[in-house]
Amino acid sequence: MAPSAITSDTSSAGEAAASDNRPRILVPEKVSAEGLALLHKLYTVDTRTGLTAEDLIALIPSYHGLIVRSETKVTAAVLAAGSKLRVVARAGVGVDNIDVSAATGHGIIVVNSPSGNIAAAAEHTIALLLATARNVGRADATLKAAKWERSKLVGIEVGRKTLGIIGLGKVGMKVARMAIGLGMKVVALDPYASADMAKQAGVEALVESLADLLPVVDFLTIHTPLLASTLNLLGEAELQKMKPTARVLNVARGGVYNEEALLKALDEGWIAGAGLDVFTAEPPALDSAAARLAAHPKVVATPHLGASTVEAQENVSMDVCTQVLEILRGGLPTAAVNAPLIMPEEYRRLEPFVRLIERMGGLYTQHFAGGRGGMVGGRRFELVYHGELAEISNTRPLFAALVKGLVSSISDAGGRDVNIVNATLIARERGIAIDEKHVRNDGSPALHASLVTLRSFEPGGGGTGHEQVIEGYVSGKVIFISKLDRFAANFHPEGVLLVLHNYDEPGKIGNVGMVLGKHGINIKFMQVAALNREAREAAAAAAASSGSVVDGPVVDTGDAAKEALMILGVDGDIARDSEVVRELGEAEGILNVSLVRL
């Protein structure tokens, strides 16, 4: 068995926060321990049920993550109080209890589990369908009350009956397949559904309107989110169009049926019954329409059990906890509600490019800006996607990766606070302007199918002058830097790097090796990156006319065209202001030394 979540009482919360510097996650509802077990090694997880709204606002400033189900209301006030909050996870599908707009405004990712409880919701729909058809609820209640009312509880068979489905998504489609297995005929209403997929699933017809659907169905089930367009989707006028023998089902969201209208439809005999799992207020308030529906003799009511199976709770817990784990350590979610959805197959395709672009951003800040923010804030960047990569429309993860890389060495959080929701906000706060450019089929070599170019310009430079360039590419899953400013390179951006700008003369490598050896620094790999052809020609021309070296100190020789970069991957504890960096920088022929940690 997986370990249980950490539980603590209100009085110990402050003490725990003070004694544990790890990121903290609050779980105010019961969430399956199988998922929470994923978080315990890296984070402090506090399961604290029974919190009031005031309790939640008081506690949330200490937490970096919040995992809820359907009962906790994550309001704008809660989100505003969560100064450290980076992710709110809904262990389920609907996020009606979360103020998603407010979360986005604070740069907080909201994730859910859109597929973890599909089977459970579909099965419960079928359970209510059969229960309403055979009066299971009333039969059970009367028998427990020592009554034998067999003659009053005659039901109907569902075979050869018509089931109408509004919303033919994953749950709706699974319900359709199950109903067809029971011998039912299925018709559906969903303007976004694929007619081919519906036909393959056995759905007899996709109708265009409620007017086409309601008069012909014997059972009606709705599987849509609660939106402005679906709130009170079925009212008195719609219910009056149905057969008096029809029954309606709701395992989606309270509010898609107008509860007052549904109550009247049952009392007036417009329909024969209802199977309800969700209500506008849960639990229903005393004497409310929801409470009267739950107690109605023609209704089979359950207390929001659609996702309440052991398997579904484990599935959604594992799903959202995995996403929380990734977000808090700087990764990407697979089901962000307030950002473009990243499907697993899309993430697998983007993942090496996310790593590449993050490393390019880190390399830029540490090499060109020396690890300081002065040459990052206020500059304009251009991120260019070439070839096949240019065909990808959802580049938000790539944009966020660049922002994360640019700020990782100059922020207290090391870039871990950057995500696809707040990347634009963080870039704006730091004065970083980023343009994305897609270059498709430019006739370049095949390498450009996986090439990314990062250019940086002075503010107001209009794209000319003082341009700095980094290019990289992906080969399989391995990432490489192929160009660093004016130099052609081919190295793997990982670990601790020393980048030396020098004259390519005999003895340089040996001198550098001696300095590193003196300080006990081991060289893992080394590469000499020469000027590319255009840069060699420009440097030679500049040296011939003025005796100066581009990007280097003024010299009185014509050796500018012999400039090179020496890129060293090293082992050892090196600080930017360390003696080894100072000695390398003072060595003859060394123009500049950059220490880069990636």
Coordinates of C-alpha atoms in Angstrom, one line a residue:
M1 CA 0.0 0.0 0.0
A2 CA 1.1 3.6 -0.7
P3 CA 1.8 5.7 2.3
S4 CA -0.9 8.0 3.6
A5 CA -0.7 11.7 3.1
I6 CA 0.8 13.8 5.9
T7 CA -1.9 15.1 8.2
S8 CA -1.5 17.9 10.6
D9 CA -3.8 20.1 12.7
T10 CA -4.2 23.8 12.4
S11 CA -2.0 24.6 15.4
S12 CA 1.0 22.8 13.9
A13 CA 0.9 24.3 10.4
G14 CA 3.0 27.3 11.1
E15 CA 5.6 25.2 12.9
A16 CA 5.8 22.8 10.0
A17 CA 6.2 25.7 7.5
A18 CA 9.1 27.1 9.6
S19 CA 10.9 23.8 9.9
D20 CA 10.6 22.5 6.4
N21 CA 12.0 24.5 3.4
R22 CA 10.7 22.1 0.8
P23 CA 7.8 23.3 -1.4
R24 CA 4.4 22.6 0.4
I25 CA 1.2 21.2 -1.0
L26 CA -2.2 21.6 0.7
V27 CA -4.8 18.9 0.2
P28 CA -8.1 20.0 1.9
E29 CA -10.1 17.0 0.6
K30 CA -9.7 13.3 0.6
V31 CA -7.5 12.4 -2.4
S32 CA -6.2 8.9 -3.1
A33 CA -2.9 8.2 -1.4
E34 CA -1.5 6.4 -4.5
G35 CA -1.1 9.7 -6.2
L36 CA 0.0 11.7 -3.1
A37 CA 2.8 9.1 -2.6
L38 CA 4.5 10.5 -5.7
L39 CA 4.9 13.9 -4.0
H40 CA 6.2 12.9 -0.6
K41 CA 9.9 12.5 -1.5
L42 CA 10.3 16.0 -2.8
Y43 CA 7.5 18.0 -1.1
T44 CA 5.7 18.4 2.1
V45 CA 2.1 17.3 1.7
D46 CA -0.5 18.4 4.2
T47 CA -4.0 16.7 4.1
R48 CA -6.3 19.0 6.1
T49 CA -10.0 18.3 5.6
G50 CA -12.8 20.3 7.0
L51 CA -11.3 23.7 6.4
T52 CA -13.7 26.7 6.2
A53 CA -13.2 29.4 3.5
E54 CA -11.5 31.6 6.1
D55 CA -9.2 28.7 7.2
L56 CA -8.2 28.2 3.6
I57 CA -7.4 31.9 3.0
A58 CA -5.4 32.0 6.2
L59 CA -3.3 28.8 5.4
I60 CA -2.8 29.2 1.7
P61 CA 0.1 31.8 1.8
S62 CA 2.5 29.0 3.0
Y63 CA 1.7 26.7 0.1
H64 CA 3.1 26.2 -3.4
G65 CA 0.5 23.8 -4.6
L66 CA -3.2 23.1 -3.9
I67 CA -5.0 19.8 -4.8
V68 CA -8.8 19.8 -4.5
R69 CA -11.8 17.8 -5.6
S70 CA -15.3 19.3 -6.0
E71 CA -16.1 20.6 -2.6
T72 CA -13.3 23.2 -2.0
K73 CA -14.1 26.6 -3.5
V74 CA -10.9 28.1 -4.9
T75 CA -12.0 31.7 -5.1
A76 CA -10.3 34.9 -6.3
A77 CA -9.7 35.7 -2.6
V78 CA -7.9 32.4 -2.0
L79 CA -5.8 32.8 -5.1
A80 CA -4.8 36.4 -4.2
A81 CA -3.8 35.2 -0.7
G82 CA -1.7 32.4 -2.2
S83 CA 1.5 34.4 -2.8
K84 CA 3.6 31.3 -3.3
L85 CA 0.9 29.3 -5.1
R86 CA 2.0 28.0 -8.5
V87 CA -0.5 25.2 -9.3
V88 CA -4.1 24.3 -8.4
A89 CA -5.0 20.8 -9.3
R90 CA -8.5 19.5 -9.6
A91 CA -8.6 15.7 -9.0
G92 CA -11.4 15.3 -11.5
V93 CA -12.7 16.9 -14.7
G94 CA -14.8 20.0 -13.9
V95 CA -13.2 23.1 -12.6
D96 CA -16.5 25.0 -11.7
N97 CA -15.2 25.4 -8.1
I98 CA -12.0 27.2 -9.2
D99 CA -11.8 30.8 -10.4
V100 CA -9.7 30.0 -13.5
S101 CA -9.6 33.6 -14.7
A102 CA -8.2 34.8 -11.3
A103 CA -5.6 32.0 -11.3
T104 CA -4.4 33.0 -14.8
G105 CA -4.1 36.6 -13.7
H106 CA -1.8 35.5 -10.9
G107 CA 0.2 33.2 -13.2
I108 CA -1.1 30.1 -11.5
I109 CA -1.5 26.9 -13.5
V110 CA -4.9 25.1 -13.1
V111 CA -4.8 21.4 -14.1
N112 CA -7.4 18.7 -14.1
S113 CA -7.7 15.0 -15.1
P114 CA -9.9 14.9 -18.1
S115 CA -9.8 11.2 -18.7
G116 CA -9.2 9.6 -15.2
N117 CA -12.9 9.0 -14.4
I118 CA -14.4 8.4 -17.9
A119 CA -15.3 4.8 -17.2
A120 CA -16.7 5.5 -13.8
A121 CA -18.9 8.4 -15.0
A122 CA -20.2 6.3 -17.9
E123 CA -20.9 3.3 -15.8
H124 CA -22.8 5.4 -13.2
T125 CA -24.9 6.9 -16.0
I126 CA -25.9 3.4 -17.1
A127 CA -26.6 2.4 -13.4
L128 CA -29.0 5.4 -13.1
L129 CA -30.6 4.5 -16.4
L130 CA -31.4 1.0 -15.3
A131 CA -32.4 2.1 -11.8
T132 CA -34.9 4.6 -13.1
A133 CA -36.2 2.0 -15.6
R134 CA -36.8 -0.6 -12.9
N135 CA -37.6 1.7 -9.9
V136 CA -34.7 0.3 -8.0
G137 CA -34.5 3.2 -5.5
R138 CA -38.2 3.0 -4.4
A139 CA -38.1 -0.8 -4.4
D140 CA -35.1 -0.8 -2.1
A141 CA -36.6 1.8 0.2
T142 CA -40.0 0.2 0.6
L143 CA -38.6 -3.2 1.2
K144 CA -36.2 -1.9 3.9
A145 CA -39.4 -0.3 5.4
A146 CA -40.9 -3.8 5.6
K147 CA -43.3 -3.1 2.7
W148 CA -44.0 -5.4 -0.2
E149 CA -45.2 -3.2 -3.1
R150 CA -44.3 -5.3 -6.0
S151 CA -47.4 -4.4 -8.0
K152 CA -46.6 -0.6 -7.7
L153 CA -43.1 -0.9 -9.0
V154 CA -43.5 -2.3 -12.5
G155 CA -40.7 -1.0 -14.7
I156 CA -39.8 -1.0 -18.3
E157 CA -37.1 -2.7 -20.4
V158 CA -34.4 -0.6 -21.9
G159 CA -33.7 -2.9 -24.9
R160 CA -35.1 -1.4 -28.2
K161 CA -35.6 2.0 -26.4
T162 CA -33.9 5.2 -27.7
L163 CA -31.2 7.0 -25.7
G164 CA -30.5 10.6 -26.5
I165 CA -27.1 11.9 -25.6
I166 CA -26.2 15.6 -25.4
G167 CA -22.4 15.9 -25.6
L168 CA -20.7 13.1 -27.4
G169 CA -17.3 13.5 -25.9
K170 CA -15.3 10.7 -24.2
V171 CA -17.9 10.0 -21.5
G172 CA -20.8 10.4 -23.9
M173 CA -19.2 8.1 -26.4
K174 CA -18.5 5.4 -23.8
V175 CA -22.2 5.7 -22.6
A176 CA -23.3 5.3 -26.2
R177 CA -21.3 2.1 -26.6
M178 CA -22.6 0.6 -23.3
A179 CA -26.2 1.5 -24.2
I180 CA -25.8 -0.1 -27.6
G181 CA -24.6 -3.2 -25.8
L182 CA -27.9 -3.2 -23.9
G183 CA -29.8 -3.2 -27.2
M184 CA -30.6 0.4 -27.2
K185 CA -30.8 2.8 -30.1
V186 CA -28.6 5.9 -29.7
V187 CA -29.1 9.4 -31.2
A188 CA -26.9 12.3 -30.2
L189 CA -26.6 16.1 -30.3
D190 CA -23.1 17.6 -30.4
P191 CA -22.2 20.3 -33.0
Y192 CA -18.5 19.5 -32.5
A193 CA -18.7 15.7 -32.8
S194 CA -17.2 13.8 -35.7
A195 CA -19.9 12.1 -37.7
D196 CA -17.5 9.3 -38.7
M197 CA -16.5 8.5 -35.1
A198 CA -20.1 8.6 -34.0
K199 CA -21.1 6.2 -36.8
Q200 CA -18.2 3.8 -35.9
A201 CA -19.4 3.8 -32.3
G202 CA -22.8 2.7 -33.4
V203 CA -24.6 6.0 -32.9
E204 CA -27.6 5.9 -35.3
A205 CA -27.8 9.7 -35.9
L206 CA -26.3 13.0 -35.0
V207 CA -29.2 15.5 -34.9
E208 CA -28.9 19.3 -35.3
S209 CA -31.1 20.6 -32.5
L210 CA -32.9 19.9 -29.3
A211 CA -36.2 20.1 -31.2
D212 CA -35.0 17.1 -33.3
L213 CA -33.8 15.1 -30.3
L214 CA -36.3 15.6 -27.4
P215 CA -39.5 14.2 -28.9
V216 CA -38.0 10.9 -29.9
V217 CA -36.0 9.7 -26.9
D218 CA -37.0 7.4 -24.1
F219 CA -34.0 8.3 -22.0
L220 CA -31.9 11.5 -22.1
T221 CA -28.5 12.0 -20.7
I222 CA -26.3 15.1 -20.8
H223 CA -22.5 15.0 -20.8
T224 CA -21.3 18.6 -21.2
P225 CA -19.4 21.1 -19.0
L226 CA -21.3 23.8 -17.2
L227 CA -20.9 26.8 -19.4
A228 CA -23.0 29.9 -20.1
S229 CA -24.4 28.1 -23.1
T230 CA -25.3 24.9 -21.1
L231 CA -26.6 26.5 -17.9
N232 CA -30.4 25.7 -17.7
L233 CA -30.1 24.0 -21.1
L234 CA -33.3 22.2 -20.4
G235 CA -36.1 24.2 -18.9
E236 CA -39.9 23.9 -19.0
A237 CA -40.3 24.5 -22.7
E238 CA -37.8 21.7 -23.5
L239 CA -39.1 19.2 -21.0
Q240 CA -42.7 19.7 -22.3
K241 CA -41.4 18.4 -25.7
M242 CA -40.5 15.0 -24.3
K243 CA -42.5 11.9 -24.1
P244 CA -44.5 11.5 -20.9
T245 CA -42.8 8.1 -20.5
A246 CA -39.3 9.5 -20.9
R247 CA -36.7 9.6 -18.2
V248 CA -33.8 12.0 -17.8
L249 CA -30.3 11.5 -16.4
N250 CA -27.6 13.8 -15.1
V251 CA -24.1 12.6 -14.1
A252 CA -22.4 15.7 -15.5
R253 CA -23.0 19.1 -13.8
G254 CA -25.8 20.4 -11.6
G255 CA -27.5 23.3 -13.5
V256 CA -27.7 21.8 -17.0
Y257 CA -31.3 21.0 -16.1
N258 CA -33.3 23.9 -14.6
E259 CA -34.1 22.2 -11.2
E260 CA -37.4 24.1 -10.7
A261 CA -38.5 23.2 -14.2
L262 CA -37.5 19.5 -13.7
L263 CA -39.4 19.4 -10.4
K264 CA -42.5 20.7 -12.2
A265 CA -42.1 18.3 -15.1
L266 CA -42.1 15.4 -12.6
D267 CA -45.1 16.7 -10.7
E268 CA -47.1 17.5 -13.8
G269 CA -46.3 14.2 -15.5
W270 CA -44.4 15.7 -18.5
I271 CA -41.8 13.0 -17.9
A272 CA -41.8 9.8 -16.0
G273 CA -38.6 10.0 -13.9
A274 CA -35.1 11.1 -13.4
G275 CA -31.7 9.8 -12.3
L276 CA -29.7 12.5 -10.7
D277 CA -26.1 12.4 -9.4
V278 CA -25.3 16.2 -9.4
F279 CA -27.1 19.3 -8.1
T280 CA -26.6 23.1 -8.3
A281 CA -25.7 23.1 -4.6
E282 CA -24.0 20.1 -3.0
P283 CA -25.2 19.0 -0.6
P284 CA -28.6 20.4 -1.5
A285 CA -29.9 23.1 0.9
L286 CA -33.0 22.3 2.9
D287 CA -36.2 23.0 1.1
S288 CA -34.4 23.9 -2.1
A289 CA -35.5 22.6 -5.5
A290 CA -32.4 20.3 -5.4
A291 CA -33.4 18.9 -2.1
R292 CA -37.0 18.3 -3.2
L293 CA -35.7 16.6 -6.4
A294 CA -33.5 14.3 -4.3
A295 CA -36.5 13.3 -2.2
H296 CA -39.0 13.0 -5.1
P297 CA -40.5 9.5 -5.5
K298 CA -39.9 9.6 -9.2
V299 CA -36.2 10.3 -8.8
V300 CA -33.2 8.0 -8.1
A301 CA -30.7 10.3 -6.5
T302 CA -27.0 9.7 -5.6
P303 CA -24.6 12.1 -3.8
H304 CA -22.2 12.9 -6.7
L305 CA -20.9 9.4 -7.1
G306 CA -20.0 9.6 -10.8
A307 CA -16.3 9.5 -10.1
S308 CA -16.5 7.6 -6.8
T309 CA -14.9 4.4 -7.7
V310 CA -11.6 3.1 -6.2
E311 CA -10.2 2.9 -9.7
A312 CA -11.3 6.4 -10.8
Q313 CA -10.0 8.1 -7.6
E314 CA -6.7 6.4 -8.1
N315 CA -6.5 7.4 -11.7
V316 CA -7.3 11.1 -11.2
S317 CA -5.0 11.2 -8.2
M318 CA -2.1 9.7 -10.1
D319 CA -2.8 12.0 -13.0
V320 CA -3.0 15.3 -11.2
C321 CA -0.2 14.5 -8.7
T322 CA 2.1 13.7 -11.6
Q323 CA 1.3 17.1 -13.1
V324 CA 1.8 18.9 -9.8
L325 CA 5.2 17.1 -9.5
E326 CA 6.3 18.2 -12.9
I327 CA 5.1 21.8 -12.5
L328 CA 6.8 22.3 -9.2
R329 CA 10.1 21.1 -10.5
G330 CA 9.8 23.2 -13.7
G331 CA 8.2 20.8 -16.1
L332 CA 5.1 20.9 -18.2
P333 CA 1.5 19.8 -17.4
T334 CA -0.4 17.5 -19.7
A335 CA -3.9 19.0 -18.9
A336 CA -3.6 22.7 -18.1
V337 CA -7.1 24.2 -18.1
N338 CA -5.9 27.8 -18.5
A339 CA -3.3 27.1 -21.2
P340 CA -3.2 25.1 -24.4
L341 CA -3.7 21.5 -23.7
I342 CA -0.5 19.5 -24.2
M343 CA -1.3 16.0 -25.2
P344 CA 1.2 13.3 -24.3
E345 CA 2.2 12.6 -27.9
E346 CA 2.6 16.3 -28.5
Y347 CA 4.7 16.7 -25.4
R348 CA 7.0 13.8 -26.4
R349 CA 7.6 15.6 -29.7
L350 CA 8.3 19.0 -28.1
E351 CA 10.2 17.8 -25.0
P352 CA 13.7 17.8 -26.6
F353 CA 13.1 21.2 -28.1
V354 CA 11.9 22.5 -24.7
R355 CA 15.2 21.3 -23.2
L356 CA 17.2 22.8 -26.1
I357 CA 15.5 26.3 -26.0
E358 CA 15.8 26.4 -22.2
R359 CA 19.5 25.7 -22.5
M360 CA 19.9 28.3 -25.2
G361 CA 18.3 30.9 -22.9
G362 CA 20.5 29.9 -20.1
L363 CA 23.6 30.0 -22.3
Y364 CA 22.6 33.5 -23.6
T365 CA 22.3 35.0 -20.1
Q366 CA 25.5 33.4 -18.7
H367 CA 27.7 33.8 -21.8
F368 CA 26.6 37.1 -23.2
A369 CA 25.4 38.8 -20.0
G370 CA 27.9 37.1 -17.7
G371 CA 25.1 35.7 -15.5
R372 CA 23.7 39.2 -14.8
G373 CA 20.4 40.5 -15.9
G374 CA 21.7 43.7 -17.5
M375 CA 21.9 42.3 -21.0
V376 CA 18.6 40.4 -20.7
G377 CA 16.1 42.9 -19.5
G378 CA 15.4 45.6 -22.1
R379 CA 16.5 43.5 -25.0
R380 CA 14.4 42.2 -27.8
F381 CA 14.7 38.5 -28.7
E382 CA 13.6 36.6 -31.8
L383 CA 13.0 32.9 -31.6
V384 CA 13.0 31.3 -35.0
Y385 CA 11.6 27.8 -35.6
H386 CA 12.8 26.1 -38.9
G387 CA 11.4 23.4 -41.1
E388 CA 9.1 20.8 -39.5
L389 CA 9.2 22.5 -36.1
A390 CA 7.7 25.6 -37.8
E391 CA 4.5 23.6 -38.4
I392 CA 3.8 23.2 -34.7
S393 CA 1.0 25.7 -33.7
N394 CA 1.2 25.2 -29.9
T395 CA 4.6 26.8 -29.1
R396 CA 3.6 28.1 -25.7
P397 CA 5.9 25.5 -24.0
L398 CA 8.8 26.6 -26.2
F399 CA 8.2 30.3 -25.4
A400 CA 8.0 29.5 -21.7
A401 CA 11.2 27.4 -22.0
L402 CA 13.1 30.4 -23.4
V403 CA 11.9 32.7 -20.6
K404 CA 12.8 30.1 -18.0
G405 CA 16.3 29.8 -19.5
L406 CA 16.9 33.5 -19.7
V407 CA 15.9 34.2 -16.1
S408 CA 17.1 30.9 -14.4
S409 CA 20.5 32.2 -13.4
I410 CA 19.3 35.6 -12.3
S411 CA 16.2 34.7 -10.3
D412 CA 15.9 33.4 -6.7
A413 CA 13.8 30.5 -7.8
G414 CA 16.2 29.4 -10.5
G415 CA 13.5 29.6 -13.2
R416 CA 11.3 27.0 -11.4
D417 CA 8.6 29.6 -11.0
V418 CA 8.2 30.0 -14.8
N419 CA 5.4 28.1 -16.5
I420 CA 3.3 28.2 -19.7
V421 CA 0.7 30.4 -17.9
N422 CA 2.9 33.1 -16.4
A423 CA 5.8 33.1 -18.9
T424 CA 4.5 36.1 -20.8
L425 CA 3.8 38.0 -17.5
I426 CA 7.4 37.3 -16.2
A427 CA 8.9 38.3 -19.5
R428 CA 7.0 41.6 -19.4
E429 CA 8.0 42.3 -15.8
R430 CA 11.7 41.8 -16.7
G431 CA 11.5 44.0 -19.8
I432 CA 12.1 41.0 -22.2
A433 CA 10.4 41.2 -25.6
I434 CA 10.2 37.9 -27.5
D435 CA 9.0 37.5 -31.1
E436 CA 8.4 34.1 -32.5
K437 CA 9.0 33.4 -36.2
H438 CA 8.1 30.3 -38.2
V439 CA 10.2 29.6 -41.2
R440 CA 8.7 26.8 -43.3
N441 CA 10.4 25.2 -46.4
D442 CA 13.1 27.7 -46.8
G443 CA 15.2 25.4 -49.0
S444 CA 17.8 25.0 -46.3
P445 CA 19.6 21.7 -45.6
A446 CA 17.8 18.8 -43.8
L447 CA 19.4 19.9 -40.5
H448 CA 17.0 22.8 -40.5
A449 CA 14.1 20.4 -39.9
S450 CA 15.1 20.5 -36.3
L451 CA 16.9 23.9 -36.0
V452 CA 16.1 26.7 -33.7
T453 CA 17.7 30.2 -33.9
L454 CA 17.8 32.7 -31.0
R455 CA 18.7 36.2 -31.9
S456 CA 19.0 39.2 -29.5
F457 CA 19.0 42.9 -30.4
E458 CA 19.6 46.1 -28.7
P459 CA 16.4 47.9 -27.7
G460 CA 15.2 50.0 -30.6
G461 CA 17.8 48.5 -32.9
G462 CA 15.2 47.5 -35.4
G463 CA 16.9 44.2 -35.9
T464 CA 20.2 45.6 -36.9
G465 CA 23.5 46.1 -35.1
H466 CA 24.7 44.4 -31.9
E467 CA 23.0 41.2 -32.9
Q468 CA 23.8 38.1 -30.8
V469 CA 22.9 34.7 -32.1
I470 CA 22.7 31.1 -30.7
E471 CA 21.5 28.2 -32.9
G472 CA 20.8 24.7 -31.9
Y473 CA 19.2 21.5 -33.2
V474 CA 17.9 18.2 -32.0
S475 CA 19.2 14.8 -33.3
G476 CA 17.0 12.0 -32.1
K477 CA 16.5 13.1 -28.4
V478 CA 20.0 14.7 -28.1
I479 CA 20.4 18.5 -28.2
F480 CA 23.3 20.4 -29.7
I481 CA 24.4 24.0 -30.0
S482 CA 25.6 24.6 -33.6
K483 CA 26.4 28.3 -33.5
L484 CA 27.4 30.7 -30.7
D485 CA 27.5 34.2 -32.0
R486 CA 30.0 34.3 -34.9
F487 CA 31.4 30.9 -34.2
A488 CA 30.4 27.5 -35.7
A489 CA 30.2 24.9 -33.0
N490 CA 28.8 21.5 -32.2
F491 CA 28.5 20.7 -28.5
H492 CA 26.0 19.3 -26.0
P493 CA 24.9 22.1 -23.7
E494 CA 25.0 20.3 -20.3
G495 CA 26.7 20.7 -17.0
V496 CA 29.4 23.2 -16.2
L497 CA 31.0 24.9 -19.2
L498 CA 33.9 27.2 -19.6
V499 CA 33.7 29.3 -22.8
L500 CA 37.0 31.0 -23.7
H501 CA 37.1 33.6 -26.4
N502 CA 40.7 33.6 -27.6
Y503 CA 43.2 33.7 -30.5
D504 CA 43.6 30.3 -32.1
E505 CA 47.3 30.0 -31.6
P506 CA 49.6 27.0 -30.8
G507 CA 49.9 26.4 -27.0
K508 CA 46.6 27.8 -26.0
I509 CA 45.0 24.4 -25.2
G510 CA 48.1 23.4 -23.2
N511 CA 48.1 26.6 -21.2
V512 CA 44.4 26.3 -20.4
G513 CA 44.9 22.7 -19.4
M514 CA 47.7 23.6 -17.0
V515 CA 45.6 26.3 -15.3
L516 CA 42.7 23.9 -14.8
G517 CA 45.0 21.1 -13.6
K518 CA 46.6 23.4 -11.1
H519 CA 43.2 23.9 -9.5
G520 CA 42.1 20.3 -9.7
I521 CA 39.6 20.9 -12.5
N522 CA 39.0 17.9 -14.8
I523 CA 38.1 18.4 -18.4
K524 CA 35.2 16.2 -19.6
F525 CA 35.3 17.4 -23.2
M526 CA 36.8 20.2 -25.3
Q527 CA 35.9 21.7 -28.6
V528 CA 37.4 24.6 -30.6
A529 CA 34.8 26.6 -32.5
A530 CA 36.2 28.7 -35.3
L531 CA 34.7 31.8 -36.9
N532 CA 32.2 30.9 -39.6
R533 CA 33.0 32.0 -43.1
E534 CA 31.0 35.2 -43.1
A535 CA 32.5 36.2 -39.7
R536 CA 36.1 35.4 -40.9
E537 CA 35.7 37.7 -43.9
A538 CA 34.1 40.5 -41.8
A539 CA 36.7 40.2 -39.1
A540 CA 39.6 40.2 -41.6
A541 CA 38.2 43.3 -43.3
A542 CA 37.6 45.1 -40.0
A543 CA 41.2 44.2 -38.9
A544 CA 42.7 45.4 -42.1
S545 CA 40.9 48.8 -42.0
S546 CA 41.1 49.6 -38.3
G547 CA 43.2 47.1 -36.5
S548 CA 40.4 46.2 -34.1
V549 CA 38.8 42.9 -33.1
V550 CA 35.1 42.7 -33.2
D551 CA 33.7 42.2 -29.6
G552 CA 37.2 42.3 -28.2
P553 CA 39.8 44.8 -27.1
V554 CA 41.6 47.0 -29.6
V555 CA 44.8 45.4 -30.9
D556 CA 47.4 46.4 -33.3
T557 CA 47.7 43.1 -35.3
G558 CA 45.8 41.6 -38.1
D559 CA 44.9 38.5 -36.2
A560 CA 41.1 39.2 -35.9
A561 CA 40.3 36.4 -38.4
K562 CA 42.1 33.9 -36.1
E563 CA 39.6 34.3 -33.3
A564 CA 38.0 31.2 -31.9
L565 CA 36.1 29.9 -28.9
M566 CA 37.4 27.1 -26.7
I567 CA 34.4 25.3 -25.1
L568 CA 35.3 23.1 -22.2
G569 CA 33.0 20.8 -20.2
V570 CA 34.5 20.5 -16.8
D571 CA 34.1 18.8 -13.4
G572 CA 34.8 20.7 -10.3
D573 CA 33.5 23.4 -8.1
I574 CA 34.0 26.7 -9.9
A575 CA 32.6 30.1 -9.0
R576 CA 32.3 33.0 -11.4
D577 CA 34.7 35.1 -9.4
S578 CA 37.0 32.2 -8.6
E579 CA 40.8 32.2 -8.9
V580 CA 40.7 29.8 -11.8
V581 CA 38.4 32.0 -13.9
R582 CA 40.6 35.0 -13.1
E583 CA 43.8 33.2 -14.1
L584 CA 42.2 32.0 -17.4
G585 CA 41.0 35.5 -18.2
E586 CA 44.5 37.0 -17.6
A587 CA 46.3 34.4 -19.8
E588 CA 47.9 35.8 -22.9
G589 CA 45.6 35.7 -25.9
I590 CA 42.5 35.0 -23.9
L591 CA 39.9 37.8 -24.6
N592 CA 37.1 36.7 -22.4
V593 CA 36.0 33.8 -20.2
S594 CA 32.4 32.8 -19.5
L595 CA 31.3 30.3 -16.8
V596 CA 28.0 28.6 -17.8
R597 CA 26.0 26.2 -15.7
L598 CA 23.3 24.3 -17.5

